[in-house]
Coordinates of C-alpha atoms in Angstrom, one line a residue:
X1 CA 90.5 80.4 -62.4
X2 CA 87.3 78.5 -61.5
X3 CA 87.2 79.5 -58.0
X4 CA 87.5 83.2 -59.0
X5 CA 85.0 82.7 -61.8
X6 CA 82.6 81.3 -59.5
X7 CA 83.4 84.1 -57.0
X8 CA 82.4 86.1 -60.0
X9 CA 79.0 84.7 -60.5
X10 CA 78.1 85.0 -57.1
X11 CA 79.2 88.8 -56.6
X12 CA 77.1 89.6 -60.0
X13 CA 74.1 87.7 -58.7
X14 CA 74.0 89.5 -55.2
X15 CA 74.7 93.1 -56.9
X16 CA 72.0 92.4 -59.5
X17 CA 69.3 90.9 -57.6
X18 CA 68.6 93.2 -55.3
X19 CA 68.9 96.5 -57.3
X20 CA 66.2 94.8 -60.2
X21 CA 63.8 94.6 -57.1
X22 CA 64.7 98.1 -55.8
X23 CA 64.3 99.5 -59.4
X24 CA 61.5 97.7 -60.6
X25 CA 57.3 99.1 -59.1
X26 CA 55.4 96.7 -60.2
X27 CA 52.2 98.3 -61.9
X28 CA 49.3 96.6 -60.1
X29 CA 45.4 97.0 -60.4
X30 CA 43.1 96.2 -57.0
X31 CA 41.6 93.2 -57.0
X32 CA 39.8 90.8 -55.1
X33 CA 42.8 89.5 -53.5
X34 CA 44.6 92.4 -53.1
X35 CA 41.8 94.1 -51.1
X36 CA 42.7 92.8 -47.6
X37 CA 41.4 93.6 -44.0
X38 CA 42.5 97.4 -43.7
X39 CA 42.3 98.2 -47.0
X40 CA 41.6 101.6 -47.8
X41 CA 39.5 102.2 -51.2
X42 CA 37.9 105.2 -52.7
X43 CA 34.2 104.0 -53.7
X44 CA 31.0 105.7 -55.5
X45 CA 27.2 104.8 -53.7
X46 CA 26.3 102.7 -55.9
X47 CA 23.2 101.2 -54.4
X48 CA 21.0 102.2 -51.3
X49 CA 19.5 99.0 -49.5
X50 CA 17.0 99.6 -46.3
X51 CA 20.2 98.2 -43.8
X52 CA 23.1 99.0 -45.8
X53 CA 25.1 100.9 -48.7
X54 CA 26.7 99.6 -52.1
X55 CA 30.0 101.0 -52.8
X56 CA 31.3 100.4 -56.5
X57 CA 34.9 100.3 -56.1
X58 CA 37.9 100.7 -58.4
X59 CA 38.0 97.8 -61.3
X60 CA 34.5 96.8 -61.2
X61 CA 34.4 95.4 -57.4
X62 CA 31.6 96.2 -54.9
X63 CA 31.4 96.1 -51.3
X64 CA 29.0 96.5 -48.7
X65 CA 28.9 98.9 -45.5
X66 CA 25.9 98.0 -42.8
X67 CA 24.1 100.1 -41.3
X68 CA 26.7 100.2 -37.9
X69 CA 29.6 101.0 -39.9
X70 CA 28.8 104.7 -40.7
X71 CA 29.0 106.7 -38.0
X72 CA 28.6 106.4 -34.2
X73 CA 25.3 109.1 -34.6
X74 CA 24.0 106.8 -36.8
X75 CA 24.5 103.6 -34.8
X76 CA 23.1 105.5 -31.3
X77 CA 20.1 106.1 -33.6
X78 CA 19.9 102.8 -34.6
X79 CA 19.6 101.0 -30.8
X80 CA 17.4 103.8 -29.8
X81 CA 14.7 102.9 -32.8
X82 CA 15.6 99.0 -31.4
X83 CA 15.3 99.9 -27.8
X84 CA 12.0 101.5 -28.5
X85 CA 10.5 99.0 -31.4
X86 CA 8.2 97.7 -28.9
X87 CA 7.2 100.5 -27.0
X88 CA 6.2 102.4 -30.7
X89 CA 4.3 98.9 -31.3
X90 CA 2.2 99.4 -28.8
X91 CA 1.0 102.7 -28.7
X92 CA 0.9 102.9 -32.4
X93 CA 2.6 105.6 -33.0
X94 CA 5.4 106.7 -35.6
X95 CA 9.2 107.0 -34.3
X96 CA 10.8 110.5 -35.5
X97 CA 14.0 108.9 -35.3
X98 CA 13.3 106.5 -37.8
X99 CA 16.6 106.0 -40.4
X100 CA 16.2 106.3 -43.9
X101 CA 19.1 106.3 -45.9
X102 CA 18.0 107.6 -49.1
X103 CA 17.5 110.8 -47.3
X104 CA 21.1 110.8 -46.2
X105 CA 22.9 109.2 -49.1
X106 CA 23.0 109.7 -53.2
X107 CA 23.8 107.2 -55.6
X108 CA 27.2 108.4 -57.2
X109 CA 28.4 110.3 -53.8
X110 CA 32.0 109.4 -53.0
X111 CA 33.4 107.7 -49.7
X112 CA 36.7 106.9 -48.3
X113 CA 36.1 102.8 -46.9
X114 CA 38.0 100.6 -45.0
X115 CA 37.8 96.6 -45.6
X116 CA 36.6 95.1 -43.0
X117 CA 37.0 91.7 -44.2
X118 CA 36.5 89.8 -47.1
X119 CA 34.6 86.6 -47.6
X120 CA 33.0 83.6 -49.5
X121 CA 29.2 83.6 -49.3
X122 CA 28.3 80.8 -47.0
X123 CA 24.5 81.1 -47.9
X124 CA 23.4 77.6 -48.9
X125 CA 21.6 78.9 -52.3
X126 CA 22.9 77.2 -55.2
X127 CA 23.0 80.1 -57.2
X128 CA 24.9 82.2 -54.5
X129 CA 27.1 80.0 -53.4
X130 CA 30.9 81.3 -54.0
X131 CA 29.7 84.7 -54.3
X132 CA 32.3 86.9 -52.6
X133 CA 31.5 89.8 -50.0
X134 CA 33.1 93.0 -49.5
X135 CA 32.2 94.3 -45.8
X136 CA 33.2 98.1 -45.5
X137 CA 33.0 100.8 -43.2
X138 CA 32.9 104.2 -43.3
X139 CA 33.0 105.4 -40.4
X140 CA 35.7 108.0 -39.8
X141 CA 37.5 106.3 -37.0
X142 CA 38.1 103.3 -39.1
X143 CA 38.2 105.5 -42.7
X144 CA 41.2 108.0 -41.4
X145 CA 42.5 105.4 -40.0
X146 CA 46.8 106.3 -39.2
X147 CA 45.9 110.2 -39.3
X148 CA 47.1 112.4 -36.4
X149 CA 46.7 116.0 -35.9
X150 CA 50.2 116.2 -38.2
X151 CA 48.7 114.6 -41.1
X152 CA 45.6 117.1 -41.0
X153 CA 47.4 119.2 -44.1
X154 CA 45.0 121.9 -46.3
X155 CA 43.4 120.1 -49.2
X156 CA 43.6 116.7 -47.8
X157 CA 40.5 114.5 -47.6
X158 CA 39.0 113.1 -44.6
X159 CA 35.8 111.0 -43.4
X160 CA 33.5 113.2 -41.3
X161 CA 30.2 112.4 -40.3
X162 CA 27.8 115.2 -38.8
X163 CA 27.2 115.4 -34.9
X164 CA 24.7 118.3 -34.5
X165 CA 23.2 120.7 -37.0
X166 CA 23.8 124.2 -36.2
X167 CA 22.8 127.7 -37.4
X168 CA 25.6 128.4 -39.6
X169 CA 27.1 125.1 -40.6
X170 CA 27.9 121.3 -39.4
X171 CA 29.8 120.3 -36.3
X172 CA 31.7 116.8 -37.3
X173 CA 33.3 114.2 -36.4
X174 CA 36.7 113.2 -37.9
X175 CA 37.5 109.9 -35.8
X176 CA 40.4 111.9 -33.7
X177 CA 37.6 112.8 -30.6
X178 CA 40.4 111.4 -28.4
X179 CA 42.8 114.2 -29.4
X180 CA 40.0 116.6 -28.5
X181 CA 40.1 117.5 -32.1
X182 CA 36.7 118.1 -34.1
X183 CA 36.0 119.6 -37.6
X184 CA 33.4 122.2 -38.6
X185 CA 31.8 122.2 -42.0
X186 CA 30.1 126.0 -42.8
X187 CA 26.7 126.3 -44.6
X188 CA 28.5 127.7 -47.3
X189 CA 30.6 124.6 -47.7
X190 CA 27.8 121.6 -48.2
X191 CA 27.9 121.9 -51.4
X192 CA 25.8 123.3 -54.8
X193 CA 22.1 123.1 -54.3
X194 CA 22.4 121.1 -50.7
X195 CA 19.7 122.6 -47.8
X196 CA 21.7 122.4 -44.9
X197 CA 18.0 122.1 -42.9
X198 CA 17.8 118.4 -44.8
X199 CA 20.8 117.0 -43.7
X200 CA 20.5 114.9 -40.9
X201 CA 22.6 113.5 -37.5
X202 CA 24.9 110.8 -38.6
X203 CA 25.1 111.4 -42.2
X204 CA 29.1 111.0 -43.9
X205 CA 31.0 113.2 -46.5
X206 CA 34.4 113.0 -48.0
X207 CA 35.2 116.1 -47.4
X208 CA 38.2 118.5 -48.2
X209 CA 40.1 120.1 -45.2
X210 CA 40.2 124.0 -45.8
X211 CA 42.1 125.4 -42.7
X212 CA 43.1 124.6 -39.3
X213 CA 41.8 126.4 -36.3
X214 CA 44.8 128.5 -34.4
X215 CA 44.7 126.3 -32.1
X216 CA 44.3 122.8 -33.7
X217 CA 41.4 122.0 -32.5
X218 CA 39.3 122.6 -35.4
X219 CA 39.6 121.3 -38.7
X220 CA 37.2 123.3 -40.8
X221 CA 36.1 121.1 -44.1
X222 CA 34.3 121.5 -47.2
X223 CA 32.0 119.1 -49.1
X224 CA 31.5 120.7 -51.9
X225 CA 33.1 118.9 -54.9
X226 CA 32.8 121.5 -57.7
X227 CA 34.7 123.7 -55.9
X228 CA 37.2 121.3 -54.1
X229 CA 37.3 118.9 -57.6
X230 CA 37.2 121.3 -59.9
X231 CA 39.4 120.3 -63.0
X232 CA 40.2 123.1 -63.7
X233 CA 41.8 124.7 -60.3
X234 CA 43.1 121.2 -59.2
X235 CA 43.4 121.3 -55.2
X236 CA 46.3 118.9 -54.3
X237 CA 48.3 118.0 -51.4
X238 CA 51.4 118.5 -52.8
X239 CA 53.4 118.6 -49.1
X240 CA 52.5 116.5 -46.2
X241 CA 54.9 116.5 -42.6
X242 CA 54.4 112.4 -43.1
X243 CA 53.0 109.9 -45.2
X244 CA 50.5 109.0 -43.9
X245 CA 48.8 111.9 -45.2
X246 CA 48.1 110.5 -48.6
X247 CA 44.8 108.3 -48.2
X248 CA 42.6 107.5 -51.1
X249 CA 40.3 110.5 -52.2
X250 CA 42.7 113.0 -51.7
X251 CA 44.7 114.9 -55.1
X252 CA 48.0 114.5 -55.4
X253 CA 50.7 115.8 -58.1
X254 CA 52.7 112.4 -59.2
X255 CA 56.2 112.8 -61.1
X256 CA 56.4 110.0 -63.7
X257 CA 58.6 107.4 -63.5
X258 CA 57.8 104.6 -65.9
X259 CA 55.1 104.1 -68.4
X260 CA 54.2 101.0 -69.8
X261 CA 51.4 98.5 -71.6
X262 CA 50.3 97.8 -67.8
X263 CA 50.1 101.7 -67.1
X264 CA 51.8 104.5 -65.1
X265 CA 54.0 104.2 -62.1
X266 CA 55.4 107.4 -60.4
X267 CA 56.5 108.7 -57.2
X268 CA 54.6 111.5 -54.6
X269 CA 56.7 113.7 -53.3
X270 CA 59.9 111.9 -54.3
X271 CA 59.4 109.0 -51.8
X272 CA 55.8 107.0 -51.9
X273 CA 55.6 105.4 -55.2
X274 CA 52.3 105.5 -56.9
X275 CA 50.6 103.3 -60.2
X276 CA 47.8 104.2 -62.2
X277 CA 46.8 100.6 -63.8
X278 CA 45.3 100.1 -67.0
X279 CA 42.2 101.2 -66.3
X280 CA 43.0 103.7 -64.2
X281 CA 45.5 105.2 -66.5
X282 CA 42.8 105.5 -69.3
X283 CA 44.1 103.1 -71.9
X284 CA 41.7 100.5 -71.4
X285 CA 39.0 103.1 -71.8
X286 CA 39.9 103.9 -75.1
X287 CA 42.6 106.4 -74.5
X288 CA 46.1 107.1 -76.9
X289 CA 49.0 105.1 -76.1
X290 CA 50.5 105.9 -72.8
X291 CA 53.9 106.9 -73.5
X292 CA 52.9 110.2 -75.8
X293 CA 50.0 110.8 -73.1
X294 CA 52.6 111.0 -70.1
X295 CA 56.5 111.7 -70.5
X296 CA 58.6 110.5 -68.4
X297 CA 60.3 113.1 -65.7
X298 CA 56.7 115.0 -66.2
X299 CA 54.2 115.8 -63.2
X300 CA 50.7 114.8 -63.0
X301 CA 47.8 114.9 -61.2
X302 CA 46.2 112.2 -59.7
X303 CA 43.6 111.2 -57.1
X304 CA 44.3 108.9 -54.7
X305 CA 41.9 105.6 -54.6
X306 CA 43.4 102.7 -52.8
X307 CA 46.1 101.2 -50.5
X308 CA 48.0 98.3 -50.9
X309 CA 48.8 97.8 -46.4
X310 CA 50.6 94.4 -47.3
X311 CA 53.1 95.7 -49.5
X312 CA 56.6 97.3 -48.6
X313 CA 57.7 99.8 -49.1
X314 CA 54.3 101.9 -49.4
X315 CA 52.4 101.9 -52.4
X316 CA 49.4 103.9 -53.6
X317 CA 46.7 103.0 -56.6
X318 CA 45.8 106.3 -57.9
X319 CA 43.8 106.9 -60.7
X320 CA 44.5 109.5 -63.4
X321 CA 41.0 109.7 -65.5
X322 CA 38.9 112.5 -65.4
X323 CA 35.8 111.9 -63.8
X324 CA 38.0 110.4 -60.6
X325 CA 39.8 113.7 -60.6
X326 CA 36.3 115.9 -60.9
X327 CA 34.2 113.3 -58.5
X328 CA 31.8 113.1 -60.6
X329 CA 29.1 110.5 -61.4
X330 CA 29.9 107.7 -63.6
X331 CA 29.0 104.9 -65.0
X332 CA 30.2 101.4 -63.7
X333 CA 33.8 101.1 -64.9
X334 CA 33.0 97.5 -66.2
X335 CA 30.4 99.1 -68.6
X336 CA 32.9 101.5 -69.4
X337 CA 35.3 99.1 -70.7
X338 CA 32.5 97.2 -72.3
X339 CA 31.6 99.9 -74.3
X340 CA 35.1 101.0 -75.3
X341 CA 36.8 98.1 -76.0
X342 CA 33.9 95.6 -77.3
X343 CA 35.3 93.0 -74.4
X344 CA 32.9 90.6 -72.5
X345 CA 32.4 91.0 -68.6
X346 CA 34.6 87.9 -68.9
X347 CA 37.3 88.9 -71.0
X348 CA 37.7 91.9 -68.9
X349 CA 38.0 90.2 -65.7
X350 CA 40.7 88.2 -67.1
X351 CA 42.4 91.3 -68.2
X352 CA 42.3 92.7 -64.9
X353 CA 43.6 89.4 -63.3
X354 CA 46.5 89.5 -65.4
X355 CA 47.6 92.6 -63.9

């Protein structure tokens, strides 16, 4: 009897074990330690310095993309203005190539960023020492990073930055030049009140793929976010030939699979399991209780804003509040939990960590 009891014990343990972990998505927010080296992140311009670009990222992070990471137009420009500093020095005269990224960026524009690393401040300041850094890139061979011409499905979102100005619209760059495959944005397609005449070699958008060339050779895009975010006609990729597909700024429809006090966790397409965390799902901004908000077995839609590369099998942060879903401007989400919830910068850390 003790031998098969103990026989019991151990059957039961390896049946059970293994089918809580299979069950069970554990509902995580990004954080600093779960943003690794190639990371991807949806992030807002949040601050325009003379040699790089803030990003605010999900749950009150921020991270930094230089100069070099943007786009290879941009970095030609730059060691062309180096390579001629010291001739322009001594004749006097004003470079036309000179970079100024206000004129190519706005504070609140989305980007798709990839971590480049993460890291302590070394700096030997008192005040700055222990300050972590975020180094991103956006440049869209590092940004659409894992797509192929497969994963190049209508109403997905890709990185392009702009090779040439033409007539009637933007030639781009995508990050798949080796595949002999390049994207075209039309004049039509830059978005609401944009002059196509001011924008400049180099520049990035998130943009929205819109068609493929009969061919496949030509991706043609769309930047214009109150057409391609508009809340009201939701574009989503709601079929992809791979997974890879799904990369943070693009829509997706999500069917819910658990709701609980540390959010929403659901599944894409029946496979890739996606969480909304407690900020993201709108309950620490003051929203109603989950569970009436979103039923269980119900689809929703959902924007796409991080990946987790460490974790298996795939998983997606995705965030289901509003201005995500419109890309629109926003405050920074820290104030936004300030303000709803009456919680210090500390207390809301601490939350967050707890996640």
């Amino acid at each position: 009897a003790k031998r098969k009891g103990q026989k019991t014990r151990k059957k039961k343990g390896e049946d059970t074990k293994p089918e809580e972990e299979e069950d069970v998505v554990r509902i995580e927010g990004l954080s600093y330690k779960r943003l690794v080296p190639g990371s991807l992140v949806l992030g807002q311009v949040s601050q325009i310095n003379p040699h790089d670009i803030a990003l605010a990222l999900p749950n009150n992070l921020t991270g930094y993309v230089p100069l070099t990471s943007i786009s290879t137009k941009l970095t030609e420009r730059v060691e062309r203005l180096v390579a001629q500093d010291g001739k322009s020095d001594a004749s006097g005269s004003e470079d036309e190539d000179d970079i100024d990224l206000p004129s190519m960026f706005e504070v609140g524009q989305y980007l798709r960023a990839f971590v480049v690393s993460t890291s302590a401040n070394t700096s030997e300041k008192p005040t700055e020492l222990g300050k972590r850094r975020i180094e991103l890139s956006v440049h869209p061979e590092h940004a659409n990073v894992g797509l192929t011409s497969k994963e190049l499905v209508t109403n997905s979102m890709v990185m392009a930055s702009v090779v040439s100005v033409e007539d009637h619209g933007l030639i781009m760059d995508i990050g798949l030049g080796q595949s002999g495959i390049t994207g075209f944005m039309s004049s039509k397609e830059v978005g609401y009140g944009v002059d196509l005449s001011t924008i400049e070699e180099g520049a990035v958008f998130l943009s929205m793929i819109t068609g493929v060339s009969s061919n496949g050779k030509i991706v043609k895009l769309s930047a214009d976010t109150q057409k391609n975010a508009n809340p009201k006609k939701p574009n989503f990729v709601g079929d992809a030939p791979t997974i890879d597909a799904f990369l943070p700024g693009t829509a997706v429809e999500i069917l819910v699979t658990d709701v609980t006090a540390r959010g929403v966790a659901g599944k894409i397409m029946g496979s890739v399991d996606a969480t909304a965390d407690l900020m993201h799902s709108g309950l620490a901004l003051g929203g109603k209780e989950l569970d009436k908000k979103y039923k269980l077995g119900s689809k929703v839609k959902a924007r796409i804003i991080c990946t987790f590369p460490n974790i298996e099998p795939k998983k997606l942060g995705v965030s289901l509040l509003e201005h995500v879903m419109s890309l629109s401007e926003q405050k920074a989400q820290l104030n936004m939990i300030k303000d709803a919830t009456g919680l210090s910068d500390n207390q809301v850390i601490a939350l967050e960590e707890k996640t």
